[in-house]
Short mmCIF file of C-alpha atoms in Angstrom, two decimals:
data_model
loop_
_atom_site.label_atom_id
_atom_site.label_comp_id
_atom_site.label_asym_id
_atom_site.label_seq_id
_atom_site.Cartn_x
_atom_site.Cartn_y
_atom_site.Cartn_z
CA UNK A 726 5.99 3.28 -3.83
CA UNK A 727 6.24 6.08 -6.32
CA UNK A 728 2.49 7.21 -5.84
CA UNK A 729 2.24 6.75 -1.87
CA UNK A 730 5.75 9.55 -2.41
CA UNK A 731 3.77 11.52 -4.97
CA UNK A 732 0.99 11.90 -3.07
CA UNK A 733 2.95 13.23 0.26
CA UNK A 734 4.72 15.43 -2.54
CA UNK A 735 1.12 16.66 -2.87
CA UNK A 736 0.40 16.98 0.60
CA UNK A 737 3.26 19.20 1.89
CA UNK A 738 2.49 21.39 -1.19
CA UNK A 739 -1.31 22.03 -0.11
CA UNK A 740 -0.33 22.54 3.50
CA UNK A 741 2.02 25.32 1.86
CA UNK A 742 -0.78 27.02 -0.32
CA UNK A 743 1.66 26.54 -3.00
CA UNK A 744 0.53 25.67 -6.56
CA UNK A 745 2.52 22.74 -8.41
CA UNK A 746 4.30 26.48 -10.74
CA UNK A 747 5.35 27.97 -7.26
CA UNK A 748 6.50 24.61 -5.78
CA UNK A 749 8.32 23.90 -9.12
CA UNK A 750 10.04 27.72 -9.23
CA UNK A 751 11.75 26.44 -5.98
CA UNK A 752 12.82 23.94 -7.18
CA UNK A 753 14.06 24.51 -11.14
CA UNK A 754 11.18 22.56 -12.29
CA UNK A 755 8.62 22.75 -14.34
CA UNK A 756 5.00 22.34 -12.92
CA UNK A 757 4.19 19.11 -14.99
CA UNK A 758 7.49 17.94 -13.45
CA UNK A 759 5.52 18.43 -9.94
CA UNK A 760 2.57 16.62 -11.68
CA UNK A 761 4.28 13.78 -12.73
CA UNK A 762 5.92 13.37 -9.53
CA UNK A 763 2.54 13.84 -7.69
CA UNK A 764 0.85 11.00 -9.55
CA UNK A 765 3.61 8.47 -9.29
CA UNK A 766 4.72 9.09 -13.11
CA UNK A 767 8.09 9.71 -13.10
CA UNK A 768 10.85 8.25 -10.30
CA UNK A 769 11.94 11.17 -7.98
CA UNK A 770 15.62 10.40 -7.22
CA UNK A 771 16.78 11.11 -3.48
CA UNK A 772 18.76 14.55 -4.38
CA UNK A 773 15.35 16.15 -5.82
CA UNK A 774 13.93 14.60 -2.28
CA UNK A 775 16.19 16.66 -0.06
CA UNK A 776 15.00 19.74 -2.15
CA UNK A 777 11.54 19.23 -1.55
CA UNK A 778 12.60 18.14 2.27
CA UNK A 779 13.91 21.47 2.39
CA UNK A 780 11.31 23.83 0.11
CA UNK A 781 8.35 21.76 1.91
CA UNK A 782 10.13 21.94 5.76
CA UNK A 783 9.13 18.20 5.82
CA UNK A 784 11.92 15.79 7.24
CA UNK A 785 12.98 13.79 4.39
CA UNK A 786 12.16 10.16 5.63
CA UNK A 787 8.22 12.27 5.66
CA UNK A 788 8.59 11.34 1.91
CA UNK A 789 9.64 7.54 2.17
CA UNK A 790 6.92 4.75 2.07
CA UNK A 791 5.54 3.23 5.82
CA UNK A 792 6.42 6.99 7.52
CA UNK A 793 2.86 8.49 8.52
CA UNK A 794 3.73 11.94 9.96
CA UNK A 795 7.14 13.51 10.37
CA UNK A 796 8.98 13.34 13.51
CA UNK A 797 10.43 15.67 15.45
CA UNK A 798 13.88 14.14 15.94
CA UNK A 799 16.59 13.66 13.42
CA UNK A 800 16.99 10.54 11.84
CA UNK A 801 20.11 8.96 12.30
CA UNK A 802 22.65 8.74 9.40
CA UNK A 803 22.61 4.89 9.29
CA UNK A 804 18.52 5.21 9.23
CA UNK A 805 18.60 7.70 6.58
CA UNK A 806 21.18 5.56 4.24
CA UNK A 807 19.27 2.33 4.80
CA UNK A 808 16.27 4.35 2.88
CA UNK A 809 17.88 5.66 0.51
CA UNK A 810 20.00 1.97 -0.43
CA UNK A 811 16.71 0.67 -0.88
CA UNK A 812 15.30 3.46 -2.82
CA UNK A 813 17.76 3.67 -4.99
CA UNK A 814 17.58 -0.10 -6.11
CA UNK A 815 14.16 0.56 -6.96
CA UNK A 816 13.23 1.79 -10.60
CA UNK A 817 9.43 1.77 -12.33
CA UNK A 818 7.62 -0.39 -14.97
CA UNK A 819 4.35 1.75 -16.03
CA UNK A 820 0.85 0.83 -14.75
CA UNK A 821 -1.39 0.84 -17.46
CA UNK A 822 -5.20 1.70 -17.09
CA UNK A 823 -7.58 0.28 -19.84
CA UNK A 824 -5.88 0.50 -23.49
CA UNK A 825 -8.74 1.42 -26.04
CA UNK A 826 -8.36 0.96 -30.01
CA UNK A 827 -6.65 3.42 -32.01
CA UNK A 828 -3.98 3.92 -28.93
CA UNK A 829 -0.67 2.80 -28.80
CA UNK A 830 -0.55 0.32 -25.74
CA UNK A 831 2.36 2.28 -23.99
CA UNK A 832 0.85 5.37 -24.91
CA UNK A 833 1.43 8.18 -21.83
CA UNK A 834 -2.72 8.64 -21.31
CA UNK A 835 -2.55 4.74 -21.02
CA UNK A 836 -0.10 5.13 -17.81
CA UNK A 837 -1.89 5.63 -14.39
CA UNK A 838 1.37 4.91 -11.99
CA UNK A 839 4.53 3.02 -12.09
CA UNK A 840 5.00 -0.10 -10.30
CA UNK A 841 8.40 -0.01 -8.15
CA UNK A 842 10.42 -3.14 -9.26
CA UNK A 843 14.60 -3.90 -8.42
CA UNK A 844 16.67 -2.31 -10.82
CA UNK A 845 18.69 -6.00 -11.50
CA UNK A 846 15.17 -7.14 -13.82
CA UNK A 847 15.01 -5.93 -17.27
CA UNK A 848 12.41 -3.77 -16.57
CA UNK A 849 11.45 -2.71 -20.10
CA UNK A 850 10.69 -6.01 -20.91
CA UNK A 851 7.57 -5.92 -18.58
CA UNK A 852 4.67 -3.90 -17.64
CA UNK A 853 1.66 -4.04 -15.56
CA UNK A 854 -2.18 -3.78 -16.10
CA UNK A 855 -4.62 -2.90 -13.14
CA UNK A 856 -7.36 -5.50 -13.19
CA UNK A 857 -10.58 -4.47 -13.88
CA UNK A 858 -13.72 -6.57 -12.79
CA UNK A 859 -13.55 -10.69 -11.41
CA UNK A 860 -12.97 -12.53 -15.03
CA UNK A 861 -9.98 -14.00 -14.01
CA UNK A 862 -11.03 -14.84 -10.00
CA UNK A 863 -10.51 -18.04 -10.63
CA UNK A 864 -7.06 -18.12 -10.90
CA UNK A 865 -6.34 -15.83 -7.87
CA UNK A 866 -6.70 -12.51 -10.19
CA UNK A 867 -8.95 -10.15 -8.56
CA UNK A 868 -10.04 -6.46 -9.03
CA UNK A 869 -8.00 -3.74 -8.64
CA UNK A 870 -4.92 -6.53 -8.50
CA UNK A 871 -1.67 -5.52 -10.75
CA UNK A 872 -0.54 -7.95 -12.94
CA UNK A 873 2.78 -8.15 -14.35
CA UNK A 874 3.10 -8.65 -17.58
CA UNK A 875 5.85 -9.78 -19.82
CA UNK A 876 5.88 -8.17 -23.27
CA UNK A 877 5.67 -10.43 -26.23
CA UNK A 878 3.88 -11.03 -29.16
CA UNK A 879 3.59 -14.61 -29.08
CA UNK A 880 1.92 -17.50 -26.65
CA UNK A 881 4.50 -19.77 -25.45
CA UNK A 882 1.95 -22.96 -24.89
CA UNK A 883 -1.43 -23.92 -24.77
CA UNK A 884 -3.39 -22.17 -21.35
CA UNK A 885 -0.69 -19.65 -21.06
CA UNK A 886 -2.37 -16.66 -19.34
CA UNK A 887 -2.23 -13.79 -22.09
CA UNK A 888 -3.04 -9.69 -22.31
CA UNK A 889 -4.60 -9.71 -25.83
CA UNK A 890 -6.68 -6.65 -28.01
CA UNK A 891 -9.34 -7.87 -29.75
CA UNK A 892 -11.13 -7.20 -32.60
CA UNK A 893 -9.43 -3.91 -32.17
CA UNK A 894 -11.75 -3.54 -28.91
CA UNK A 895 -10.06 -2.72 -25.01
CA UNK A 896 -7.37 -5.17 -23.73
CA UNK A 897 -8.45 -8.08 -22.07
CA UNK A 898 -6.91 -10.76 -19.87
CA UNK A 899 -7.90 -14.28 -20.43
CA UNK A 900 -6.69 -17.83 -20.83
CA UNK A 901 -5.33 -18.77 -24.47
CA UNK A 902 -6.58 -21.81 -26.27
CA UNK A 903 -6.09 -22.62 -29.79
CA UNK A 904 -7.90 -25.84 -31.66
CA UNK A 905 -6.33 -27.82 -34.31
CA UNK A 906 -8.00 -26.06 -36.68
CA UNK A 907 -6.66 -22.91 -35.86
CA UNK A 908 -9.64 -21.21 -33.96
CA UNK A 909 -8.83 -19.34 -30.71
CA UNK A 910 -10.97 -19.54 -27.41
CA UNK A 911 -9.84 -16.78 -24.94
CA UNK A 912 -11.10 -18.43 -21.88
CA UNK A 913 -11.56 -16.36 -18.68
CA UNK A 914 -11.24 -17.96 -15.18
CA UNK A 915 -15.14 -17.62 -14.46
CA UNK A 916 -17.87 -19.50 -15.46
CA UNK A 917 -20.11 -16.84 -15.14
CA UNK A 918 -18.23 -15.03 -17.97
CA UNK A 919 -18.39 -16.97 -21.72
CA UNK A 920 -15.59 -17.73 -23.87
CA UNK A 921 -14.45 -15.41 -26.77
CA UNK A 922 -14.17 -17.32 -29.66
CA UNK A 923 -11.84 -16.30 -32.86
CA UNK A 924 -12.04 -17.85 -36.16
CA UNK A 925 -8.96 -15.89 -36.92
CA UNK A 926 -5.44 -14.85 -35.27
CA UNK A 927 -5.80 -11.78 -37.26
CA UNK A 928 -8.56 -10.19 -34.78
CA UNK A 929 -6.24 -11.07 -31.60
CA UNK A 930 -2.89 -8.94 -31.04
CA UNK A 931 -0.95 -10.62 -28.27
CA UNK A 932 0.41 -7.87 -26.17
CA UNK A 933 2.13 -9.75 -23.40
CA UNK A 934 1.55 -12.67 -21.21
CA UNK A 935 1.44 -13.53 -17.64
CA UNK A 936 4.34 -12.80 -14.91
CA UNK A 937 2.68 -11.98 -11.47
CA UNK A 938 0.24 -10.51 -9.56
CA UNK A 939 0.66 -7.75 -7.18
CA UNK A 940 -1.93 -7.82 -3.98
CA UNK A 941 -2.35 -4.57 -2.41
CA UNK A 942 -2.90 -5.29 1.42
CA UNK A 943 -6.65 -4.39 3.17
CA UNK A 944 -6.89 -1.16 3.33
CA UNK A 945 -6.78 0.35 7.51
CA UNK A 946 -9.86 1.75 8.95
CA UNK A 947 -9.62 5.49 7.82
CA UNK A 948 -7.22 5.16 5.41
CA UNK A 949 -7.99 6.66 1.84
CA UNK A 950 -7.42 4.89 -0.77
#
């Protein structure tokens, strides 16, 4: 939600030459503000949307996911407070790209987006990781899925779905198995990939295990991605 508004943000700005400093002069901001906002960083709350509705001439409901182009008619008040009820129960988790050793996990350059999620979960508790390559296809994980992940450093049972670093190498996603004599298999959900074997739990940090899966629908013909 908060990119697909971040990158309209983006759009209206181009179409009025105006840099992310100029657009963020009108507004009392500061031009990483406009970044952040652009790239689906930070949540944009409905009064800083009316200012850019007005500093961008751009209907407001332009700026709300599932509007393509802004119409020429005003929207009617009960229209325009069903949006905003709905965007305001919404708040962000972060979107984390691939976490490399020697960063914190929930380091900023780690976060690529935020993931819109109803304010009643306890958001900070969770997280989500884009899915790179087919590993875990098997068990309906694909690439470029989200997954939602629920922070904590422990496995709750045996084939528990877990986001693990190992041997201080990228994050990975994978099934968890542990022997009775303490050796861990990290198991991914496709034979064509092989087990990761650990003598030891002190190579394998357990960063969170497995919540969800977000599916982004099939992209329309023309549509950027």
């Amino acid at each position: 939600m908060f990119v697909e508004i971040g990158a309209k943000i983006k759009k209206a700005r181009e179409e009025k030459f105006l840099s992310q400093a100029g657009l963020g002069a009108k507004l009392g901001l500061t031009a990483t503000a406009i970044n952040y906002y652009e790239k689906g960083k930070r949540k944009i709350g409905i009064d800083d949307l009316l200012r850019l509705s007005e500093a961008l001439a751009k209907p407001v409901l332009y700026f709300l996911p599932g509007v393509d182009e802004p119409k020429k008619d005003t929207p009617s008040k009960n229209t325009l407070n069903k949006h905003v009820e709905i965007f305001n129960d919404l708040t962000g988790i972060a979107v984390l790209g691939t976490v490399r050793a020697g960063q914190p996990v929930f380091s900023e350059q780690n976060i690529i987006g935020m993931l819109p999620m109803p304010q009643q979960k306890a958001v900070k508790e969770y997280f989500a990781l884009q899915v790179k390559g087919d590993s875990m296809a098997g068990a309906g994980i694909d690439e470029g899925d989200l997954v939602l992940i629920h922070r904590q450093s422990h496995v709750d049972f045996d084939g528990q779905i877990v986001c693990a670093l190992v041997n201080g190498e990228e994050t990975t996603l994978k099934v968890f198995h542990k022997a009775s004599d303490g050796n861990i298999r990290l198991v991914a959900a496709n034979p064509s990939y092989p087990d990761l074997l650990l003598e030891s739990s002190s190579n394998l940090v357990i960063q969170g295990v497995y919540a969800g899966v977000y599916k982004f629908p099939p992209s329309r013909p023309g549509q950027k991605l």
